[in-house]
PDB file of C-alpha atoms and ligand atoms in Angstrom:
ATOM      1  CA  MET L  61       0.000   0.000   0.000  1.00  0.00           C
ATOM      2  CA  THR L  62       1.323   3.447  -0.881  1.00  0.00           C
ATOM      3  CA  ALA L  63       1.425   5.801   2.068  1.00  0.00           C
ATOM      4  CA  TYR L  64      -0.726   8.895   1.751  1.00  0.00           C
ATOM      5  CA  ARG L  65       1.023  12.019   0.511  1.00  0.00           C
ATOM      6  CA  GLY L  66      -0.939  15.201  -0.146  1.00  0.00           C
ATOM      7  CA  ARG L  67       0.015  18.731  -1.110  1.00  0.00           C
ATOM      8  CA  PHE L  68      -1.007  22.372  -1.252  1.00  0.00           C
ATOM      9  CA  ALA L  69       0.144  24.156  -4.396  1.00  0.00           C
ATOM     10  CA  PRO L  70      -0.593  27.881  -4.246  1.00  0.00           C
ATOM     11  CA  SER L  71       0.296  30.322  -6.998  1.00  0.00           C
ATOM     12  CA  PRO L  72       2.072  33.234  -5.293  1.00  0.00           C
ATOM     13  CA  THR L  73      -0.003  35.960  -6.924  1.00  0.00           C
ATOM     14  CA  GLY L  74      -1.098  37.425  -3.584  1.00  0.00           C
ATOM     15  CA  PRO L  75      -1.475  36.601   0.118  1.00  0.00           C
ATOM     16  CA  LEU L  76      -3.489  33.672   1.486  1.00  0.00           C
ATOM     17  CA  HIS L  77      -7.208  34.548   1.579  1.00  0.00           C
ATOM     18  CA  PHE L  78     -10.279  32.616   2.719  1.00  0.00           C
ATOM     19  CA  GLY L  79     -10.514  30.689  -0.582  1.00  0.00           C
ATOM     20  CA  SER L  80      -6.914  29.512  -0.555  1.00  0.00           C
ATOM     21  CA  LEU L  81      -7.113  28.754   3.172  1.00  0.00           C
ATOM     22  CA  VAL L  82     -10.011  26.376   2.433  1.00  0.00           C
ATOM     23  CA  ALA L  83      -7.837  24.488  -0.084  1.00  0.00           C
ATOM     24  CA  ALA L  84      -4.869  24.408   2.298  1.00  0.00           C
ATOM     25  CA  LEU L  85      -6.988  23.263   5.246  1.00  0.00           C
ATOM     26  CA  GLY L  86      -8.951  20.625   3.293  1.00  0.00           C
ATOM     27  CA  SER L  87      -5.794  19.027   1.899  1.00  0.00           C
ATOM     28  CA  TRP L  88      -3.980  19.255   5.257  1.00  0.00           C
ATOM     29  CA  LEU L  89      -6.875  17.625   7.122  1.00  0.00           C
ATOM     30  CA  ASP L  90      -7.315  14.828   4.616  1.00  0.00           C
ATOM     31  CA  ALA L  91      -3.586  14.055   4.824  1.00  0.00           C
ATOM     32  CA  ARG L  92      -3.101  14.398   8.576  1.00  0.00           C
ATOM     33  CA  SER L  93      -6.310  12.586   9.544  1.00  0.00           C
ATOM     34  CA  ARG L  94      -4.907   9.590   7.672  1.00  0.00           C
ATOM     35  CA  GLY L  95      -1.426   9.854   9.101  1.00  0.00           C
ATOM     36  CA  GLY L  96      -0.170  11.131   5.762  1.00  0.00           C
ATOM     37  CA  GLU L  97       2.452  13.631   4.729  1.00  0.00           C
ATOM     38  CA  TRP L  98       1.577  17.090   3.449  1.00  0.00           C
ATOM     39  CA  LEU L  99       3.855  19.047   1.116  1.00  0.00           C
ATOM     40  CA  VAL L 100       3.784  22.644  -0.074  1.00  0.00           C
ATOM     41  CA  ARG L 101       4.719  23.608  -3.628  1.00  0.00           C
ATOM     42  CA  MET L 102       4.940  27.184  -4.874  1.00  0.00           C
ATOM     43  CA  GLU L 103       3.484  27.310  -8.356  1.00  0.00           C
ATOM     44  CA  ASP L 104       5.496  30.307  -9.458  1.00  0.00           C
ATOM     45  CA  ILE L 105       6.298  29.039 -12.936  1.00  0.00           C
ATOM     46  CA  ASP L 106       4.192  31.803 -14.485  1.00  0.00           C
ATOM     47  CA  TRP L 107       6.650  34.462 -13.345  1.00  0.00           C
ATOM     48  CA  PRO L 108       4.932  37.365 -15.127  1.00  0.00           C
ATOM     49  CA  ARG L 109       2.040  36.836 -12.655  1.00  0.00           C
ATOM     50  CA  ARG L 110       4.268  36.421  -9.621  1.00  0.00           C
ATOM     51  CA  VAL L 111       3.953  39.072  -6.911  1.00  0.00           C
ATOM     52  CA  SER L 112       7.086  39.782  -4.970  1.00  0.00           C
ATOM     53  CA  GLY L 113       6.792  38.738  -1.318  1.00  0.00           C
ATOM     54  CA  ALA L 114       3.621  36.708  -1.873  1.00  0.00           C
ATOM     55  CA  ALA L 115       5.271  33.281  -1.478  1.00  0.00           C
ATOM     56  CA  ASP L 116       6.812  34.208   1.889  1.00  0.00           C
ATOM     57  CA  ALA L 117       3.541  35.797   3.029  1.00  0.00           C
ATOM     58  CA  ILE L 118       1.625  32.603   2.182  1.00  0.00           C
ATOM     59  CA  LEU L 119       4.123  30.441   4.084  1.00  0.00           C
ATOM     60  CA  ALA L 120       4.015  32.770   7.111  1.00  0.00           C
ATOM     61  CA  THR L 121       0.204  32.577   7.204  1.00  0.00           C
ATOM     62  CA  LEU L 122       0.246  28.773   6.913  1.00  0.00           C
ATOM     63  CA  GLU L 123       2.615  28.706   9.886  1.00  0.00           C
ATOM     64  CA  ALA L 124       0.440  31.097  11.888  1.00  0.00           C
ATOM     65  CA  CYS L 125      -2.513  28.782  11.209  1.00  0.00           C
ATOM     66  CA  GLY L 126      -0.501  25.771  12.440  1.00  0.00           C
ATOM     67  CA  LEU L 127      -0.599  24.166   8.983  1.00  0.00           C
ATOM     68  CA  GLU L 128       2.864  22.643   9.121  1.00  0.00           C
ATOM     69  CA  TRP L 129       4.304  21.004   6.027  1.00  0.00           C
ATOM     70  CA  ASP L 130       6.806  18.213   5.528  1.00  0.00           C
ATOM     71  CA  GLY L 131      10.156  18.705   3.847  1.00  0.00           C
ATOM     72  CA  GLU L 132      11.330  21.619   1.769  1.00  0.00           C
ATOM     73  CA  VAL L 133       8.967  23.839  -0.190  1.00  0.00           C
ATOM     74  CA  LEU L 134       9.341  23.120  -3.921  1.00  0.00           C
ATOM     75  CA  TYR L 135       9.535  26.177  -6.217  1.00  0.00           C
ATOM     76  CA  GLN L 136       8.463  25.571  -9.800  1.00  0.00           C
ATOM     77  CA  SER L 137      10.514  28.507 -11.038  1.00  0.00           C
ATOM     78  CA  ARG L 138      13.681  26.491 -10.272  1.00  0.00           C
ATOM     79  CA  ARG L 139      12.598  23.426 -12.207  1.00  0.00           C
ATOM     80  CA  THR L 140      12.579  24.420 -15.866  1.00  0.00           C
ATOM     81  CA  ASP L 141      15.067  21.645 -16.753  1.00  0.00           C
ATOM     82  CA  VAL L 142      12.780  18.980 -15.327  1.00  0.00           C
ATOM     83  CA  TYR L 143       9.794  20.272 -17.319  1.00  0.00           C
ATOM     84  CA  ALA L 144      11.960  20.457 -20.432  1.00  0.00           C
ATOM     85  CA  ALA L 145      12.866  16.773 -20.008  1.00  0.00           C
ATOM     86  CA  ALA L 146       9.170  15.828 -19.703  1.00  0.00           C
ATOM     87  CA  PHE L 147       8.409  17.947 -22.761  1.00  0.00           C
ATOM     88  CA  GLU L 148      11.077  15.990 -24.682  1.00  0.00           C
ATOM     89  CA  ARG L 149       9.432  12.751 -23.601  1.00  0.00           C
ATOM     90  CA  LEU L 150       6.052  14.020 -24.836  1.00  0.00           C
ATOM     91  CA  GLY L 151       7.734  14.524 -28.190  1.00  0.00           C
ATOM     92  CA  THR L 152       8.133  10.754 -28.485  1.00  0.00           C
ATOM     93  CA  THR L 153       4.416   9.995 -27.963  1.00  0.00           C
ATOM     94  CA  GLY L 154       3.219  11.231 -31.353  1.00  0.00           C
ATOM     95  CA  ARG L 155       0.752  13.525 -29.564  1.00  0.00           C
ATOM     96  CA  LEU L 156       2.839  16.694 -29.323  1.00  0.00           C
ATOM     97  CA  PHE L 157       2.660  19.225 -32.145  1.00  0.00           C
ATOM     98  CA  ALA L 158       3.841  22.753 -32.848  1.00  0.00           C
ATOM     99  CA  CYS L 159       1.149  25.362 -33.350  1.00  0.00           C
ATOM    100  CA  ALA L 160       1.493  28.672 -35.182  1.00  0.00           C
ATOM    101  CA  CYS L 161      -1.913  30.109 -34.245  1.00  0.00           C
ATOM    102  CA  THR L 162      -2.303  33.334 -32.330  1.00  0.00           C
ATOM    103  CA  ARG L 163      -5.177  33.782 -29.877  1.00  0.00           C
ATOM    104  CA  ARG L 164      -6.747  36.108 -32.401  1.00  0.00           C
ATOM    105  CA  GLU L 165      -6.580  33.538 -35.158  1.00  0.00           C
ATOM    106  CA  ILE L 166      -8.226  30.932 -32.938  1.00  0.00           C
ATOM    107  CA  ALA L 167     -10.960  33.384 -31.929  1.00  0.00           C
ATOM    108  CA  ASP L 168     -11.586  34.278 -35.578  1.00  0.00           C
ATOM    109  CA  SER L 169     -11.277  30.746 -36.901  1.00  0.00           C
ATOM    110  CA  THR L 170     -14.089  29.125 -38.769  1.00  0.00           C
ATOM    111  CA  LEU L 171     -14.256  25.396 -38.393  1.00  0.00           C
ATOM    112  CA  PRO L 172     -12.741  23.470 -41.271  1.00  0.00           C
ATOM    113  CA  ASP L 173     -14.968  20.902 -42.991  1.00  0.00           C
ATOM    114  CA  SER L 174     -13.084  18.069 -41.378  1.00  0.00           C
ATOM    115  CA  SER L 175     -13.250  19.816 -38.009  1.00  0.00           C
ATOM    116  CA  ALA L 176     -12.282  17.886 -34.931  1.00  0.00           C
ATOM    117  CA  HIS L 177     -15.051  19.765 -33.106  1.00  0.00           C
ATOM    118  CA  PRO L 178     -18.260  19.432 -35.013  1.00  0.00           C
ATOM    119  CA  VAL L 179     -20.476  20.002 -31.968  1.00  0.00           C
ATOM    120  CA  HIS L 180     -18.984  22.360 -29.402  1.00  0.00           C
ATOM    121  CA  ALA L 181     -16.779  25.155 -30.582  1.00  0.00           C
ATOM    122  CA  PHE L 182     -16.555  26.948 -27.230  1.00  0.00           C
ATOM    123  CA  ASP L 183     -15.106  25.941 -23.893  1.00  0.00           C
ATOM    124  CA  ALA L 184     -18.039  26.182 -21.474  1.00  0.00           C
ATOM    125  CA  ALA L 185     -15.830  27.222 -18.543  1.00  0.00           C
ATOM    126  CA  SER L 186     -13.745  29.955 -20.150  1.00  0.00           C
ATOM    127  CA  GLY L 187     -16.073  30.970 -22.970  1.00  0.00           C
ATOM    128  CA  GLU L 188     -13.037  30.850 -25.243  1.00  0.00           C
ATOM    129  CA  LYS L 189     -13.199  29.226 -28.599  1.00  0.00           C
ATOM    130  CA  ILE L 190     -11.934  25.667 -28.625  1.00  0.00           C
ATOM    131  CA  TYR L 191      -8.799  25.247 -30.696  1.00  0.00           C
ATOM    132  CA  PRO L 192     -10.010  23.864 -34.013  1.00  0.00           C
ATOM    133  CA  GLY L 193      -7.035  21.585 -34.645  1.00  0.00           C
ATOM    134  CA  THR L 194      -5.530  23.855 -37.315  1.00  0.00           C
ATOM    135  CA  CYS L 195      -1.874  22.801 -36.944  1.00  0.00           C
ATOM    136  CA  ARG L 196      -2.442  19.202 -35.866  1.00  0.00           C
ATOM    137  CA  ASN L 197      -1.117  17.754 -39.067  1.00  0.00           C
ATOM    138  CA  GLY L 198       1.779  20.139 -39.527  1.00  0.00           C
ATOM    139  CA  LEU L 199       2.347  23.851 -39.939  1.00  0.00           C
ATOM    140  CA  ALA L 200       1.157  25.551 -43.082  1.00  0.00           C
ATOM    141  CA  PRO L 201       4.038  26.683 -45.340  1.00  0.00           C
ATOM    142  CA  GLY L 202       5.747  29.800 -44.067  1.00  0.00           C
ATOM    143  CA  ARG L 203       4.267  29.553 -40.562  1.00  0.00           C
ATOM    144  CA  LEU L 204       6.497  29.419 -37.495  1.00  0.00           C
ATOM    145  CA  PRO L 205       5.828  27.488 -34.265  1.00  0.00           C
ATOM    146  CA  ARG L 206       4.552  29.609 -31.384  1.00  0.00           C
ATOM    147  CA  SER L 207       3.202  27.193 -28.822  1.00  0.00           C
ATOM    148  CA  TRP L 208       3.184  23.418 -28.435  1.00  0.00           C
ATOM    149  CA  ARG L 209      -0.022  21.449 -27.966  1.00  0.00           C
ATOM    150  CA  ILE L 210      -1.190  17.939 -27.210  1.00  0.00           C
ATOM    151  CA  ASN L 211      -3.432  16.279 -29.780  1.00  0.00           C
ATOM    152  CA  VAL L 212      -6.468  14.975 -27.863  1.00  0.00           C
ATOM    153  CA  ALA L 213      -8.207  13.168 -30.727  1.00  0.00           C
ATOM    154  CA  ASN L 214     -10.644  10.535 -29.437  1.00  0.00           C
ATOM    155  CA  THR L 215      -9.757  11.056 -25.799  1.00  0.00           C
ATOM    156  CA  VAL L 216     -12.552  10.583 -23.279  1.00  0.00           C
ATOM    157  CA  LEU L 217     -11.458  10.376 -19.644  1.00  0.00           C
ATOM    158  CA  GLY L 218     -13.410   9.768 -16.463  1.00  0.00           C
ATOM    159  CA  PHE L 219     -12.568   9.500 -12.790  1.00  0.00           C
ATOM    160  CA  ASN L 220     -14.309   9.174  -9.439  1.00  0.00           C
ATOM    161  CA  ASP L 221     -13.830  12.348  -7.495  1.00  0.00           C
ATOM    162  CA  LEU L 222     -14.037  11.619  -3.759  1.00  0.00           C
ATOM    163  CA  ILE L 223     -16.314  14.657  -3.268  1.00  0.00           C
ATOM    164  CA  GLN L 224     -17.864  15.547  -6.620  1.00  0.00           C
ATOM    165  CA  GLY L 225     -18.603  11.979  -7.772  1.00  0.00           C
ATOM    166  CA  HIS L 226     -18.040  10.600 -11.258  1.00  0.00           C
ATOM    167  CA  ILE L 227     -16.648  13.145 -13.713  1.00  0.00           C
ATOM    168  CA  GLU L 228     -16.235  12.465 -17.397  1.00  0.00           C
ATOM    169  CA  GLN L 229     -14.826  14.708 -20.073  1.00  0.00           C
ATOM    170  CA  ASN L 230     -14.446  14.402 -23.811  1.00  0.00           C
ATOM    171  CA  LEU L 231     -11.148  16.208 -24.176  1.00  0.00           C
ATOM    172  CA  GLU L 232     -11.636  16.664 -27.886  1.00  0.00           C
ATOM    173  CA  SER L 233     -15.044  18.380 -27.799  1.00  0.00           C
ATOM    174  CA  ASP L 234     -14.923  19.932 -24.290  1.00  0.00           C
ATOM    175  CA  ILE L 235     -11.336  21.212 -24.169  1.00  0.00           C
ATOM    176  CA  GLY L 236      -9.510  20.782 -27.472  1.00  0.00           C
ATOM    177  CA  ASP L 237      -5.810  20.301 -28.124  1.00  0.00           C
ATOM    178  CA  PHE L 238      -4.233  22.026 -25.148  1.00  0.00           C
ATOM    179  CA  VAL L 239      -0.996  23.955 -24.701  1.00  0.00           C
ATOM    180  CA  VAL L 240       1.939  22.429 -22.811  1.00  0.00           C
ATOM    181  CA  LYS L 241       4.513  25.014 -23.859  1.00  0.00           C
ATOM    182  CA  ARG L 242       3.306  28.565 -24.274  1.00  0.00           C
ATOM    183  CA  ALA L 243       4.105  31.099 -26.948  1.00  0.00           C
ATOM    184  CA  ASP L 244       6.170  33.043 -24.367  1.00  0.00           C
ATOM    185  CA  GLY L 245       8.358  29.953 -23.907  1.00  0.00           C
ATOM    186  CA  LEU L 246       7.044  29.016 -20.456  1.00  0.00           C
ATOM    187  CA  PHE L 247       5.870  25.493 -19.732  1.00  0.00           C
ATOM    188  CA  ALA L 248       2.160  25.421 -19.024  1.00  0.00           C
ATOM    189  CA  TYR L 249       0.638  24.802 -15.590  1.00  0.00           C
ATOM    190  CA  GLN L 250      -0.888  21.505 -16.809  1.00  0.00           C
ATOM    191  CA  LEU L 251       2.512  20.026 -17.572  1.00  0.00           C
ATOM    192  CA  ALA L 252       4.313  21.375 -14.504  1.00  0.00           C
ATOM    193  CA  VAL L 253       1.670  20.134 -12.076  1.00  0.00           C
ATOM    194  CA  VAL L 254       1.757  16.600 -13.482  1.00  0.00           C
ATOM    195  CA  VAL L 255       5.549  16.393 -13.432  1.00  0.00           C
ATOM    196  CA  ASP L 256       5.727  17.789  -9.892  1.00  0.00           C
ATOM    197  CA  ASP L 257       2.957  15.637  -8.427  1.00  0.00           C
ATOM    198  CA  ALA L 258       4.763  12.557  -9.716  1.00  0.00           C
ATOM    199  CA  GLU L 259       8.203  13.643  -8.587  1.00  0.00           C
ATOM    200  CA  GLN L 260       6.960  14.566  -5.117  1.00  0.00           C
ATOM    201  CA  GLY L 261       5.278  11.172  -4.824  1.00  0.00           C
ATOM    202  CA  ILE L 262       1.838  12.705  -4.315  1.00  0.00           C
ATOM    203  CA  THR L 263      -0.955  10.138  -3.934  1.00  0.00           C
ATOM    204  CA  ASP L 264      -3.946  12.388  -3.218  1.00  0.00           C
ATOM    205  CA  VAL L 265      -4.856  15.757  -4.703  1.00  0.00           C
ATOM    206  CA  VAL L 266      -7.339  17.782  -2.635  1.00  0.00           C
ATOM    207  CA  ARG L 267      -7.934  21.214  -4.194  1.00  0.00           C
ATOM    208  CA  GLY L 268     -10.611  23.637  -5.354  1.00  0.00           C
ATOM    209  CA  ALA L 269     -13.295  22.593  -7.823  1.00  0.00           C
ATOM    210  CA  ASP L 270     -12.174  25.365 -10.197  1.00  0.00           C
ATOM    211  CA  LEU L 271      -9.537  22.791 -11.205  1.00  0.00           C
ATOM    212  CA  LEU L 272     -11.997  19.948 -11.797  1.00  0.00           C
ATOM    213  CA  ASP L 273     -12.003  20.650 -15.533  1.00  0.00           C
ATOM    214  CA  SER L 274      -8.197  20.486 -15.594  1.00  0.00           C
ATOM    215  CA  THR L 275      -8.044  17.009 -14.078  1.00  0.00           C
ATOM    216  CA  PRO L 276      -8.716  14.988 -17.265  1.00  0.00           C
ATOM    217  CA  ARG L 277      -5.965  16.956 -19.062  1.00  0.00           C
ATOM    218  CA  GLN L 278      -3.605  16.131 -16.212  1.00  0.00           C
ATOM    219  CA  MET L 279      -4.613  12.457 -16.285  1.00  0.00           C
ATOM    220  CA  HIS L 280      -3.988  12.427 -20.023  1.00  0.00           C
ATOM    221  CA  LEU L 281      -0.468  13.813 -19.521  1.00  0.00           C
ATOM    222  CA  GLN L 282       0.198  11.318 -16.706  1.00  0.00           C
ATOM    223  CA  ARG L 283      -0.655   8.483 -19.068  1.00  0.00           C
ATOM    224  CA  LEU L 284       1.418   9.851 -21.933  1.00  0.00           C
ATOM    225  CA  LEU L 285       4.384  10.252 -19.590  1.00  0.00           C
ATOM    226  CA  GLY L 286       3.850   6.871 -17.894  1.00  0.00           C
ATOM    227  CA  LEU L 287       3.307   8.464 -14.467  1.00  0.00           C
ATOM    228  CA  PRO L 288       1.161   6.999 -11.677  1.00  0.00           C
ATOM    229  CA  ALA L 289      -2.543   7.846 -11.411  1.00  0.00           C
ATOM    230  CA  LEU L 290      -3.684   9.889  -8.396  1.00  0.00           C
ATOM    231  CA  ARG L 291      -6.825  10.108  -6.279  1.00  0.00           C
ATOM    232  CA  TYR L 292      -8.711  13.401  -6.520  1.00  0.00           C
ATOM    233  CA  ALA L 293     -11.078  15.295  -4.234  1.00  0.00           C
ATOM    234  CA  HIS L 294     -12.312  18.717  -5.359  1.00  0.00           C
ATOM    235  CA  LEU L 295     -13.545  21.066  -2.649  1.00  0.00           C
ATOM    236  CA  PRO L 296     -16.187  23.736  -3.244  1.00  0.00           C
ATOM    237  CA  VAL L 297     -14.656  27.054  -4.282  1.00  0.00           C
ATOM    238  CA  ALA L 298     -15.375  30.112  -2.113  1.00  0.00           C
ATOM    239  CA  VAL L 299     -17.154  32.857  -4.039  1.00  0.00           C
ATOM    240  CA  ASN L 300     -18.029  36.440  -3.142  1.00  0.00           C
ATOM    241  CA  ALA L 301     -21.476  38.085  -3.257  1.00  0.00           C
ATOM    242  CA  GLN L 302     -21.091  38.527  -7.035  1.00  0.00           C
ATOM    243  CA  GLY L 303     -20.427  34.799  -7.458  1.00  0.00           C
ATOM    244  CA  GLU L 304     -16.767  35.410  -8.336  1.00  0.00           C
ATOM    245  CA  LYS L 305     -14.007  33.145  -7.026  1.00  0.00           C
ATOM    246  CA  LEU L 306     -12.106  34.872  -4.232  1.00  0.00           C
ATOM    247  CA  SER L 307      -8.784  36.021  -5.572  1.00  0.00           C
ATOM    248  CA  LYS L 308      -6.453  38.932  -5.627  1.00  0.00           C
ATOM    249  CA  GLN L 309      -8.280  40.194  -8.728  1.00  0.00           C
ATOM    250  CA  THR L 310     -11.561  40.268  -6.787  1.00  0.00           C
ATOM    251  CA  TYR L 311      -9.843  41.963  -3.816  1.00  0.00           C
ATOM    252  CA  ALA L 312     -10.154  39.086  -1.368  1.00  0.00           C
ATOM    253  CA  PRO L 313      -8.592  40.264   1.888  1.00  0.00           C
ATOM    254  CA  ALA L 314      -5.561  38.483   3.323  1.00  0.00           C
ATOM    255  CA  ILE L 315      -5.936  36.212   6.350  1.00  0.00           C
ATOM    256  CA  THR L 316      -4.062  37.998   9.097  1.00  0.00           C
ATOM    257  CA  VAL L 317      -2.073  36.230  11.785  1.00  0.00           C
ATOM    258  CA  ARG L 318      -4.385  37.758  14.410  1.00  0.00           C
ATOM    259  CA  LYS L 319      -7.418  36.211  12.716  1.00  0.00           C
ATOM    260  CA  ALA L 320      -5.901  32.764  12.081  1.00  0.00           C
ATOM    261  CA  ALA L 321      -8.123  30.818  14.504  1.00  0.00           C
ATOM    262  CA  GLU L 322     -11.271  32.649  13.458  1.00  0.00           C
ATOM    263  CA  ALA L 323     -10.478  31.994   9.793  1.00  0.00           C
ATOM    264  CA  LEU L 324      -9.861  28.292  10.491  1.00  0.00           C
ATOM    265  CA  ASN L 325     -13.238  28.008  12.236  1.00  0.00           C
ATOM    266  CA  ALA L 326     -14.951  29.670   9.274  1.00  0.00           C
ATOM    267  CA  ALA L 327     -13.093  27.434   6.781  1.00  0.00           C
ATOM    268  CA  LEU L 328     -14.161  24.338   8.757  1.00  0.00           C
ATOM    269  CA  ALA L 329     -17.803  25.427   8.688  1.00  0.00           C
ATOM    270  CA  PHE L 330     -17.453  26.090   4.942  1.00  0.00           C
ATOM    271  CA  LEU L 331     -16.195  22.503   4.540  1.00  0.00           C
ATOM    272  CA  GLY L 332     -19.247  21.149   6.387  1.00  0.00           C
ATOM    273  CA  GLN L 333     -17.240  20.160   9.465  1.00  0.00           C
ATOM    274  CA  ALA L 334     -19.466  21.929  12.034  1.00  0.00           C
ATOM    275  CA  PRO L 335     -16.882  22.998  14.601  1.00  0.00           C
ATOM    276  CA  PRO L 336     -18.405  23.070  18.097  1.00  0.00           C
ATOM    277  CA  ALA L 337     -19.217  26.433  19.689  1.00  0.00           C
ATOM    278  CA  GLY L 338     -16.540  25.718  22.280  1.00  0.00           C
ATOM    279  CA  LEU L 339     -13.860  26.230  19.637  1.00  0.00           C
ATOM    280  CA  VAL L 340     -14.774  29.890  19.237  1.00  0.00           C
ATOM    281  CA  GLY L 341     -11.994  31.724  21.007  1.00  0.00           C
ATOM    282  CA  ALA L 342      -9.663  28.687  20.944  1.00  0.00           C
ATOM    283  CA  ASP L 343      -6.247  29.141  19.382  1.00  0.00           C
ATOM    284  CA  ALA L 344      -5.342  27.889  15.900  1.00  0.00           C
ATOM    285  CA  ARG L 345      -3.650  24.706  17.142  1.00  0.00           C
ATOM    286  CA  GLU L 346      -6.647  23.674  19.247  1.00  0.00           C
ATOM    287  CA  VAL L 347      -8.965  24.254  16.298  1.00  0.00           C
ATOM    288  CA  LEU L 348      -6.741  22.171  14.019  1.00  0.00           C
ATOM    289  CA  ASP L 349      -6.400  19.417  16.567  1.00  0.00           C
ATOM    290  CA  TRP L 350     -10.186  19.091  16.862  1.00  0.00           C
ATOM    291  CA  ALA L 351     -10.570  19.239  13.096  1.00  0.00           C
ATOM    292  CA  ARG L 352      -7.970  16.549  12.431  1.00  0.00           C
ATOM    293  CA  ARG L 353      -9.693  14.172  14.830  1.00  0.00           C
ATOM    294  CA  HIS L 354     -13.174  14.843  13.393  1.00  0.00           C
ATOM    295  CA  TRP L 355     -12.447  15.301   9.658  1.00  0.00           C
ATOM    296  CA  SER L 356     -15.132  13.757   7.475  1.00  0.00           C
ATOM    297  CA  ILE L 357     -14.678  14.133   3.737  1.00  0.00           C
ATOM    298  CA  GLY L 358     -18.246  12.856   3.312  1.00  0.00           C
ATOM    299  CA  ALA L 359     -19.543  15.979   5.081  1.00  0.00           C
ATOM    300  CA  VAL L 360     -17.969  18.356   2.536  1.00  0.00           C
ATOM    301  CA  PRO L 361     -20.762  19.892   0.413  1.00  0.00           C
ATOM    302  CA  ARG L 362     -20.896  18.199  -2.977  1.00  0.00           C
ATOM    303  CA  VAL L 363     -21.044  21.426  -4.984  1.00  0.00           C
ATOM    304  CA  ARG L 364     -18.521  23.331  -7.057  1.00  0.00           C
ATOM    305  CA  ALA L 365     -18.958  26.727  -5.380  1.00  0.00           C
ATOM    306  CA  LEU L 366     -20.297  28.196  -2.129  1.00  0.00           C
ATOM    307  CA  PRO L 367     -20.462  31.704  -0.667  1.00  0.00           C
ATOM    308  CA  ALA L 368     -17.374  32.479   1.385  1.00  0.00           C
ATOM    309  CA  LEU L 369     -17.968  32.661   5.153  1.00  0.00           C
ATOM    310  CA  MET L 370     -15.341  35.295   5.703  1.00  0.00           C
ATOM    311  CA  VAL L 371     -14.165  37.961   3.298  1.00  0.00           C
TER     312      VAL L 371
HETATM  313  N1  LIG M 572      -1.559  26.634  -8.346  1.00  0.00           N
HETATM  314  C1  LIG M 572      -2.943  26.334  -8.547  1.00  0.00           C
HETATM  315  C2  LIG M 572      -3.801  27.443  -7.983  1.00  0.00           C
HETATM  316  O1  LIG M 572      -3.384  28.160  -7.126  1.00  0.00           O
HETATM  317  C3  LIG M 572      -3.370  25.048  -7.858  1.00  0.00           C
HETATM  318  C4  LIG M 572      -2.824  23.858  -8.530  1.00  0.00           C
HETATM  319  C5  LIG M 572      -3.282  22.538  -7.984  1.00  0.00           C
HETATM  320  O2  LIG M 572      -3.682  22.444  -6.817  1.00  0.00           O
HETATM  321  O3  LIG M 572      -3.192  21.581  -8.743  1.00  0.00           O
HETATM  322  O4  LIG M 572      -4.920  27.633  -8.417  1.00  0.00           O
END
């Protein structure tokens, strides 16, 4: 039996807020309640979005909340060589292809007669047009490669999410050929996360349901790279009064050290864990200790989004 190993993988684009605390707490509790390890990985590969000081601020807040991690924090920005090696391996699968299309060209594209996407031309989640497979069979004369994509022809993937139930996705009609190396030269999140989860020996991914739609792409990459399959549990995402995911862009306030215990109590209630009234006023470690002993993944609401209990 493989021992449990979970992780929290924030993008350091701002301080920890209620939404990211929910993801940290849910993954910590699932790991610790099962005697597992819990790792932290800074997903700072997308350095143009990185905010200076955010990674240290996130780690300081995790510490103030008593959410201790095992081992060293892994920083994606230091791992380009490892992603490059995985990218090389993808090149041997027959599924990787160079793409010359700009965003504009994809948005303006009309579907070719032999379109890979006869039914859905738009990604329901992002509203963006699904890549119509233009460069799948080679670049048109005179065109130069910009990004690199994975051909997802005839790929339907399903999995049993421990919270959200059975999820199935037709990668071809729901997502389209997706980017693993971007036009700016950076490796895409989808590739980095798969490589890192495998290298860190992660067994269980507990994270926000905003990433549910990414999971089949990640499973597809795991299979192409011959990496182990993982278990997944997607927690409801905390949204504000406008229904927007809490984030720096929607001005979600930072969890302050002074409010750590209060925030943990609110995050537990959000996760359906009904902390007893006696925990109000307790310190962060007491709250966590109760929560670890009483964690029930079955009590987590089986929905993709819920109003935040603290903003
Ligand atoms: N870095 C991603 C985020 O902050 C999470 C990635 C993951 O948990 O797989 O949204």
